[in-house]
PDB file of C-alpha atoms in Angstrom:
ATOM      1  CA  ASP A   1      21.140  28.619 -10.829  1.00  0.00           C
ATOM      2  CA  GLN A   2      18.182  27.398  -9.280  1.00  0.00           C
ATOM      3  CA  GLN A   3      16.128  25.402 -11.920  1.00  0.00           C
ATOM      4  CA  VAL A   4      13.303  24.698  -9.570  1.00  0.00           C
ATOM      5  CA  LYS A   5      12.071  27.255  -7.263  1.00  0.00           C
ATOM      6  CA  GLN A   6       9.613  27.131  -4.192  1.00  0.00           C
ATOM      7  CA  ASN A   7       9.605  30.828  -3.450  1.00  0.00           C
ATOM      8  CA  SER A   8       7.332  30.413  -0.285  1.00  0.00           C
ATOM      9  CA  PRO A   9       9.466  28.601   2.580  1.00  0.00           C
ATOM     10  CA  SER A  10       6.481  28.153   4.738  1.00  0.00           C
ATOM     11  CA  LEU A  11       2.408  27.957   4.541  1.00  0.00           C
ATOM     12  CA  SER A  12      -0.275  28.145   7.277  1.00  0.00           C
ATOM     13  CA  VAL A  13      -3.919  27.217   6.752  1.00  0.00           C
ATOM     14  CA  GLN A  14      -6.727  26.123   8.746  1.00  0.00           C
ATOM     15  CA  GLU A  15      -7.853  22.553   8.784  1.00  0.00           C
ATOM     16  CA  GLY A  16     -10.492  21.877   6.304  1.00  0.00           C
ATOM     17  CA  ARG A  17      -9.528  24.753   4.109  1.00  0.00           C
ATOM     18  CA  ILE A  18      -7.652  24.371   0.740  1.00  0.00           C
ATOM     19  CA  SER A  19      -3.587  24.363   0.857  1.00  0.00           C
ATOM     20  CA  ILE A  20      -1.778  25.838  -2.370  1.00  0.00           C
ATOM     21  CA  LEU A  21       1.918  24.820  -2.804  1.00  0.00           C
ATOM     22  CA  ASN A  22       3.405  26.723  -5.695  1.00  0.00           C
ATOM     23  CA  CYS A  23       6.415  25.642  -7.729  1.00  0.00           C
ATOM     24  CA  ASP A  24       8.177  27.509 -10.445  1.00  0.00           C
ATOM     25  CA  TYR A  25      10.862  25.862 -13.148  1.00  0.00           C
ATOM     26  CA  THR A  26      13.259  27.631 -15.519  1.00  0.00           C
ATOM     27  CA  ASN A  27      14.281  24.333 -17.840  1.00  0.00           C
ATOM     28  CA  SER A  28      12.038  24.234 -20.654  1.00  0.00           C
ATOM     29  CA  MET A  29      13.348  20.633 -21.002  1.00  0.00           C
ATOM     30  CA  PHE A  30      11.625  19.599 -17.970  1.00  0.00           C
ATOM     31  CA  ASP A  31       8.820  17.271 -18.705  1.00  0.00           C
ATOM     32  CA  TYR A  32       7.983  15.317 -15.347  1.00  0.00           C
ATOM     33  CA  PHE A  33       7.132  16.939 -12.171  1.00  0.00           C
ATOM     34  CA  LEU A  34       6.693  14.969  -9.040  1.00  0.00           C
ATOM     35  CA  TRP A  35       5.790  16.179  -5.499  1.00  0.00           C
ATOM     36  CA  TYR A  36       7.400  14.989  -2.268  1.00  0.00           C
ATOM     37  CA  LYS A  37       6.277  15.151   1.503  1.00  0.00           C
ATOM     38  CA  LYS A  38       8.728  15.122   4.176  1.00  0.00           C
ATOM     39  CA  TYR A  39       8.217  14.504   8.076  1.00  0.00           C
ATOM     40  CA  PRO A  40      10.992  15.393  10.203  1.00  0.00           C
ATOM     41  CA  ALA A  41      13.338  12.481  10.685  1.00  0.00           C
ATOM     42  CA  GLU A  42      12.251  10.565   7.770  1.00  0.00           C
ATOM     43  CA  GLY A  43      13.092  10.430   4.190  1.00  0.00           C
ATOM     44  CA  PRO A  44      10.793  12.015   1.522  1.00  0.00           C
ATOM     45  CA  THR A  45       7.683  10.164   0.337  1.00  0.00           C
ATOM     46  CA  PHE A  46       6.454  10.425  -3.126  1.00  0.00           C
ATOM     47  CA  LEU A  47       3.025  11.995  -3.368  1.00  0.00           C
ATOM     48  CA  ILE A  48       1.902  12.747  -6.661  1.00  0.00           C
ATOM     49  CA  SER A  49       3.398  13.402 -10.196  1.00  0.00           C
ATOM     50  CA  ILE A  50       2.638  14.754 -13.441  1.00  0.00           C
ATOM     51  CA  SER A  51       3.738  14.572 -17.148  1.00  0.00           C
ATOM     52  CA  SER A  52       4.161  17.563 -19.460  1.00  0.00           C
ATOM     53  CA  ILE A  53       1.454  16.098 -21.903  1.00  0.00           C
ATOM     54  CA  LYS A  54      -1.181  16.566 -18.991  1.00  0.00           C
ATOM     55  CA  ASP A  55      -2.216  19.834 -17.366  1.00  0.00           C
ATOM     56  CA  LYS A  56      -3.766  18.161 -14.132  1.00  0.00           C
ATOM     57  CA  ASN A  57      -3.432  15.006 -12.227  1.00  0.00           C
ATOM     58  CA  GLU A  58      -5.777  14.282  -9.124  1.00  0.00           C
ATOM     59  CA  ASP A  59      -5.124  11.550  -6.537  1.00  0.00           C
ATOM     60  CA  GLY A  60      -7.666  11.915  -3.453  1.00  0.00           C
ATOM     61  CA  ARG A  61      -7.241  15.021  -1.791  1.00  0.00           C
ATOM     62  CA  PHE A  62      -4.299  15.892  -3.795  1.00  0.00           C
ATOM     63  CA  THR A  63      -4.249  17.568  -7.310  1.00  0.00           C
ATOM     64  CA  VAL A  64      -1.121  18.894  -9.211  1.00  0.00           C
ATOM     65  CA  PHE A  65      -1.705  21.482 -12.140  1.00  0.00           C
ATOM     66  CA  LEU A  66       0.745  22.099 -14.761  1.00  0.00           C
ATOM     67  CA  ASN A  67       1.064  25.442 -16.549  1.00  0.00           C
ATOM     68  CA  LYS A  68       3.778  24.848 -19.091  1.00  0.00           C
ATOM     69  CA  SER A  69       3.545  28.177 -20.828  1.00  0.00           C
ATOM     70  CA  ALA A  70       4.121  29.944 -17.401  1.00  0.00           C
ATOM     71  CA  LYS A  71       6.538  26.976 -16.078  1.00  0.00           C
ATOM     72  CA  HIS A  72       4.659  26.852 -13.110  1.00  0.00           C
ATOM     73  CA  LEU A  73       2.950  24.032 -11.086  1.00  0.00           C
ATOM     74  CA  SER A  74       1.013  23.771  -8.059  1.00  0.00           C
ATOM     75  CA  LEU A  75      -0.044  21.180  -5.386  1.00  0.00           C
ATOM     76  CA  HIS A  76      -3.568  21.406  -4.077  1.00  0.00           C
ATOM     77  CA  ILE A  77      -4.700  19.787  -0.976  1.00  0.00           C
ATOM     78  CA  VAL A  78      -8.408  19.570  -0.178  1.00  0.00           C
ATOM     79  CA  PRO A  79      -9.391  19.373   2.518  1.00  0.00           C
ATOM     80  CA  SER A  80      -6.337  20.412   4.494  1.00  0.00           C
ATOM     81  CA  GLN A  81      -5.803  18.096   7.726  1.00  0.00           C
ATOM     82  CA  PRO A  82      -3.430  18.472  10.472  1.00  0.00           C
ATOM     83  CA  GLY A  83      -1.448  15.104   9.460  1.00  0.00           C
ATOM     84  CA  ASP A  84      -0.696  17.156   6.382  1.00  0.00           C
ATOM     85  CA  SER A  85       1.880  19.079   8.084  1.00  0.00           C
ATOM     86  CA  ALA A  86       5.105  18.529   6.735  1.00  0.00           C
ATOM     87  CA  VAL A  87       7.741  19.845   4.295  1.00  0.00           C
ATOM     88  CA  TYR A  88       6.562  19.128   0.456  1.00  0.00           C
ATOM     89  CA  PHE A  89       9.227  19.440  -2.177  1.00  0.00           C
ATOM     90  CA  CYS A  90       8.363  20.135  -5.862  1.00  0.00           C
ATOM     91  CA  ALA A  91      10.958  18.093  -8.211  1.00  0.00           C
ATOM     92  CA  ALA A  92      11.497  18.104 -11.894  1.00  0.00           C
ATOM     93  CA  SER A  93      13.049  15.976 -14.461  1.00  0.00           C
ATOM     94  CA  ALA A  94      14.113  15.933 -18.096  1.00  0.00           C
ATOM     95  CA  THR A  95      13.512  12.283 -19.502  1.00  0.00           C
ATOM     96  CA  GLN A  96      13.089  12.925 -22.926  1.00  0.00           C
ATOM     97  CA  GLY A  97      16.590  14.505 -22.688  1.00  0.00           C
ATOM     98  CA  GLY A  98      17.874  11.322 -21.546  1.00  0.00           C
ATOM     99  CA  SER A  99      18.667  12.790 -18.211  1.00  0.00           C
ATOM    100  CA  GLU A 100      17.256  11.088 -15.345  1.00  0.00           C
ATOM    101  CA  LYS A 101      18.440  13.826 -12.995  1.00  0.00           C
ATOM    102  CA  LEU A 102      15.565  15.065 -10.472  1.00  0.00           C
ATOM    103  CA  VAL A 103      16.021  18.531  -9.518  1.00  0.00           C
ATOM    104  CA  PHE A 104      14.358  19.494  -6.310  1.00  0.00           C
ATOM    105  CA  GLY A 105      13.323  22.875  -5.154  1.00  0.00           C
ATOM    106  CA  LYS A 106      14.178  24.024  -1.513  1.00  0.00           C
ATOM    107  CA  GLY A 107      10.752  23.028  -0.124  1.00  0.00           C
ATOM    108  CA  THR A 108       7.870  24.610   1.690  1.00  0.00           C
ATOM    109  CA  LYS A 109       6.824  23.870   5.063  1.00  0.00           C
ATOM    110  CA  LEU A 110       3.101  23.327   5.604  1.00  0.00           C
ATOM    111  CA  THR A 111       1.588  23.812   8.790  1.00  0.00           C
ATOM    112  CA  VAL A 112      -2.414  22.799   9.028  1.00  0.00           C
ATOM    113  CA  ASN A 113      -3.730  24.210  12.380  1.00  0.00           C
ATOM    114  CA  PRO A 114      -6.504  22.414  13.945  1.00  0.00           C
TER     115      PRO A 114
ATOM    116  CA  ASP B   1       7.153  -5.074   1.009  1.00  0.00           C
ATOM    117  CA  THR B   2       7.036  -1.744  -0.301  1.00  0.00           C
ATOM    118  CA  GLU B   3       9.596   0.021   1.417  1.00  0.00           C
ATOM    119  CA  VAL B   4      13.326   0.771   1.227  1.00  0.00           C
ATOM    120  CA  THR B   5      15.628   0.318   4.279  1.00  0.00           C
ATOM    121  CA  GLN B   6      18.712   1.837   5.449  1.00  0.00           C
ATOM    122  CA  THR B   7      21.208   0.787   7.874  1.00  0.00           C
ATOM    123  CA  PRO B   8      22.609   2.455  10.201  1.00  0.00           C
ATOM    124  CA  LYS B   9      19.884   5.081  11.430  1.00  0.00           C
ATOM    125  CA  HIS B  10      22.674   7.098  12.829  1.00  0.00           C
ATOM    126  CA  LEU B  11      26.438   6.980  12.348  1.00  0.00           C
ATOM    127  CA  VAL B  12      29.405   9.000  14.029  1.00  0.00           C
ATOM    128  CA  MET B  13      32.601   8.601  12.599  1.00  0.00           C
ATOM    129  CA  GLY B  14      36.073  10.155  12.704  1.00  0.00           C
ATOM    130  CA  MET B  15      37.881  11.534   9.780  1.00  0.00           C
ATOM    131  CA  THR B  16      40.196   8.537   9.426  1.00  0.00           C
ATOM    132  CA  ASN B  17      37.461   5.782   9.773  1.00  0.00           C
ATOM    133  CA  LYS B  18      36.084   3.511   6.902  1.00  0.00           C
ATOM    134  CA  LYS B  19      32.274   2.887   7.270  1.00  0.00           C
ATOM    135  CA  SER B  20      29.555   1.802   4.980  1.00  0.00           C
ATOM    136  CA  LEU B  21      25.960   2.738   4.699  1.00  0.00           C
ATOM    137  CA  LYS B  22      23.512   0.188   3.505  1.00  0.00           C
ATOM    138  CA  CYS B  23      20.337   0.369   1.446  1.00  0.00           C
ATOM    139  CA  GLU B  24      17.846  -2.491   0.451  1.00  0.00           C
ATOM    140  CA  GLN B  25      14.741  -2.782  -1.288  1.00  0.00           C
ATOM    141  CA  HIS B  26      12.758  -6.085  -2.601  1.00  0.00           C
ATOM    142  CA  MET B  27      10.280  -4.242  -5.012  1.00  0.00           C
ATOM    143  CA  GLY B  28      12.099  -5.563  -7.892  1.00  0.00           C
ATOM    144  CA  HIS B  29      13.008  -1.998  -8.633  1.00  0.00           C
ATOM    145  CA  ARG B  30      16.084  -1.715 -11.031  1.00  0.00           C
ATOM    146  CA  ALA B  31      17.121   1.932 -10.366  1.00  0.00           C
ATOM    147  CA  MET B  32      18.615   3.262  -7.010  1.00  0.00           C
ATOM    148  CA  TYR B  33      20.031   6.254  -5.960  1.00  0.00           C
ATOM    149  CA  TRP B  34      22.187   7.680  -3.182  1.00  0.00           C
ATOM    150  CA  TYR B  35      21.019  11.453  -2.126  1.00  0.00           C
ATOM    151  CA  LYS B  36      22.842  13.764   0.469  1.00  0.00           C
ATOM    152  CA  GLN B  37      20.386  16.324   2.182  1.00  0.00           C
ATOM    153  CA  LYS B  38      21.995  18.876   4.598  1.00  0.00           C
ATOM    154  CA  ALA B  39      19.583  20.727   7.281  1.00  0.00           C
ATOM    155  CA  LYS B  40      16.875  23.118   5.649  1.00  0.00           C
ATOM    156  CA  LYS B  41      18.206  22.074   1.978  1.00  0.00           C
ATOM    157  CA  PRO B  42      16.574  19.950  -0.755  1.00  0.00           C
ATOM    158  CA  PRO B  43      18.133  16.414  -1.531  1.00  0.00           C
ATOM    159  CA  GLU B  44      21.142  16.698  -3.684  1.00  0.00           C
ATOM    160  CA  LEU B  45      21.744  13.711  -5.915  1.00  0.00           C
ATOM    161  CA  MET B  46      25.019  11.687  -5.663  1.00  0.00           C
ATOM    162  CA  PHE B  47      24.845   8.572  -7.392  1.00  0.00           C
ATOM    163  CA  VAL B  48      22.327   6.713  -9.710  1.00  0.00           C
ATOM    164  CA  TYR B  49      22.535   2.991 -10.247  1.00  0.00           C
ATOM    165  CA  SER B  50      20.614   1.240 -13.077  1.00  0.00           C
ATOM    166  CA  TYR B  51      20.423  -2.608 -13.639  1.00  0.00           C
ATOM    167  CA  GLU B  52      23.312  -2.777 -11.108  1.00  0.00           C
ATOM    168  CA  LYS B  53      25.555  -0.335 -13.193  1.00  0.00           C
ATOM    169  CA  LEU B  54      26.597   3.081 -12.355  1.00  0.00           C
ATOM    170  CA  SER B  55      24.730   5.581 -14.470  1.00  0.00           C
ATOM    171  CA  ILE B  56      25.066   8.836 -12.935  1.00  0.00           C
ATOM    172  CA  ASN B  57      27.795  10.189 -10.487  1.00  0.00           C
ATOM    173  CA  GLU B  58      27.327  13.816  -9.974  1.00  0.00           C
ATOM    174  CA  SER B  59      31.019  14.637  -9.533  1.00  0.00           C
ATOM    175  CA  VAL B  60      30.995  13.302  -6.176  1.00  0.00           C
ATOM    176  CA  PRO B  61      34.297  13.082  -4.132  1.00  0.00           C
ATOM    177  CA  SER B  62      36.107   9.817  -4.237  1.00  0.00           C
ATOM    178  CA  ARG B  63      36.030   9.469  -0.437  1.00  0.00           C
ATOM    179  CA  PHE B  64      32.395   8.372  -1.407  1.00  0.00           C
ATOM    180  CA  SER B  65      32.475   5.162  -3.046  1.00  0.00           C
ATOM    181  CA  PRO B  66      29.150   3.333  -4.129  1.00  0.00           C
ATOM    182  CA  GLU B  67      28.741  -0.355  -4.797  1.00  0.00           C
ATOM    183  CA  CYS B  68      25.732  -2.308  -5.976  1.00  0.00           C
ATOM    184  CA  PRO B  69      26.400  -5.849  -5.383  1.00  0.00           C
ATOM    185  CA  ASN B  70      22.909  -7.035  -6.687  1.00  0.00           C
ATOM    186  CA  SER B  71      19.562  -5.565  -7.685  1.00  0.00           C
ATOM    187  CA  SER B  72      18.468  -5.477  -4.114  1.00  0.00           C
ATOM    188  CA  LEU B  73      21.274  -3.989  -2.340  1.00  0.00           C
ATOM    189  CA  LEU B  74      23.241  -0.614  -2.698  1.00  0.00           C
ATOM    190  CA  ASN B  75      26.244   0.369  -0.616  1.00  0.00           C
ATOM    191  CA  LEU B  76      27.848   3.839   0.059  1.00  0.00           C
ATOM    192  CA  HIS B  77      31.409   3.311   1.295  1.00  0.00           C
ATOM    193  CA  LEU B  78      32.955   6.042   3.418  1.00  0.00           C
ATOM    194  CA  HIS B  79      36.834   6.957   3.716  1.00  0.00           C
ATOM    195  CA  ALA B  80      38.560  10.052   4.915  1.00  0.00           C
ATOM    196  CA  LEU B  81      35.534  12.205   5.247  1.00  0.00           C
ATOM    197  CA  GLN B  82      35.298  15.764   6.351  1.00  0.00           C
ATOM    198  CA  PRO B  83      33.123  17.350   8.890  1.00  0.00           C
ATOM    199  CA  GLU B  84      31.204  19.106   6.128  1.00  0.00           C
ATOM    200  CA  ASP B  85      29.949  15.642   4.825  1.00  0.00           C
ATOM    201  CA  SER B  86      27.808  15.527   7.862  1.00  0.00           C
ATOM    202  CA  ALA B  87      24.284  15.210   6.538  1.00  0.00           C
ATOM    203  CA  LEU B  88      21.373  12.883   5.863  1.00  0.00           C
ATOM    204  CA  TYR B  89      22.102  10.143   3.288  1.00  0.00           C
ATOM    205  CA  LEU B  90      19.076   8.941   1.678  1.00  0.00           C
ATOM    206  CA  CYS B  91      18.769   6.096  -0.375  1.00  0.00           C
ATOM    207  CA  ALA B  92      16.038   5.360  -3.096  1.00  0.00           C
ATOM    208  CA  SER B  93      14.536   3.243  -5.761  1.00  0.00           C
ATOM    209  CA  SER B  94      12.517   3.240  -8.638  1.00  0.00           C
ATOM    210  CA  GLN B  95      10.846   0.736 -11.149  1.00  0.00           C
ATOM    211  CA  ARG B  96      12.766   2.448 -13.858  1.00  0.00           C
ATOM    212  CA  LEU B  97      15.124   5.151 -14.272  1.00  0.00           C
ATOM    213  CA  ALA B  98      13.009   7.617 -16.332  1.00  0.00           C
ATOM    214  CA  GLY B  99      11.024   9.947 -13.748  1.00  0.00           C
ATOM    215  CA  GLY B 100      13.306   9.838 -10.739  1.00  0.00           C
ATOM    216  CA  PRO B 101      12.709   7.874  -7.424  1.00  0.00           C
ATOM    217  CA  GLY B 102       9.492   6.973  -6.030  1.00  0.00           C
ATOM    218  CA  PHE B 103      10.601   5.606  -2.756  1.00  0.00           C
ATOM    219  CA  PHE B 104      12.806   6.927  -0.455  1.00  0.00           C
ATOM    220  CA  GLY B 105      14.148   5.114   2.849  1.00  0.00           C
ATOM    221  CA  PRO B 106      14.307   7.082   6.276  1.00  0.00           C
ATOM    222  CA  GLY B 107      17.994   7.901   5.713  1.00  0.00           C
ATOM    223  CA  THR B 108      21.374   7.475   7.725  1.00  0.00           C
ATOM    224  CA  ARG B 109      22.097  10.667   9.720  1.00  0.00           C
ATOM    225  CA  LEU B 110      25.984  10.908   9.413  1.00  0.00           C
ATOM    226  CA  THR B 111      27.970  12.898  11.766  1.00  0.00           C
ATOM    227  CA  VAL B 112      31.731  13.449  10.989  1.00  0.00           C
ATOM    228  CA  LEU B 113      33.869  14.502  13.657  1.00  0.00           C
TER     229      LEU B 113
END
């Protein structure tokens, strides 16, 4: 049973346009969400997070939106740059439940074309 | 110093060998993690240490044995591994347990022959 789903295995966008990466979750106990970026042959790098008490968090070109009722979050990258090309993992944890487990989605490979 | 380092970068071992993976961070983080990642799959949690004590063991086989000798170091001792254990082993750390790891190391690429 996959609790965190990234239904698009890949996404291709033009440089300068918006990249939107989507993530759905099924466990209503999740209250903290993170996005990681991974280049080949490197470990994941933390990008941005959001707590369930918020619906938006912005950091430079990266914005994460959370829709709790739909159990959906998205990562917006504006404007997209070729260096953003990587695999993006969505992850969730249930901190209030006392669980420190982070559940990852399968990732979406983003390609930003010059 | 805002990084997690892992050694070795690559490791090839036979099924009868004993080896260790090492992880180090000097950010004062009190939570450290071992993840396993197979190709084209998300990272899977193996172990979590909080304040040098084992907090979570995700039903990992005993051929993997974690050790946290101090707040900066995390080891993963390997013995009698199987070829299916070949994967990228990632170490991570965070300031506190809640919320998950903030910093990942580059990983050790393990091949079991």
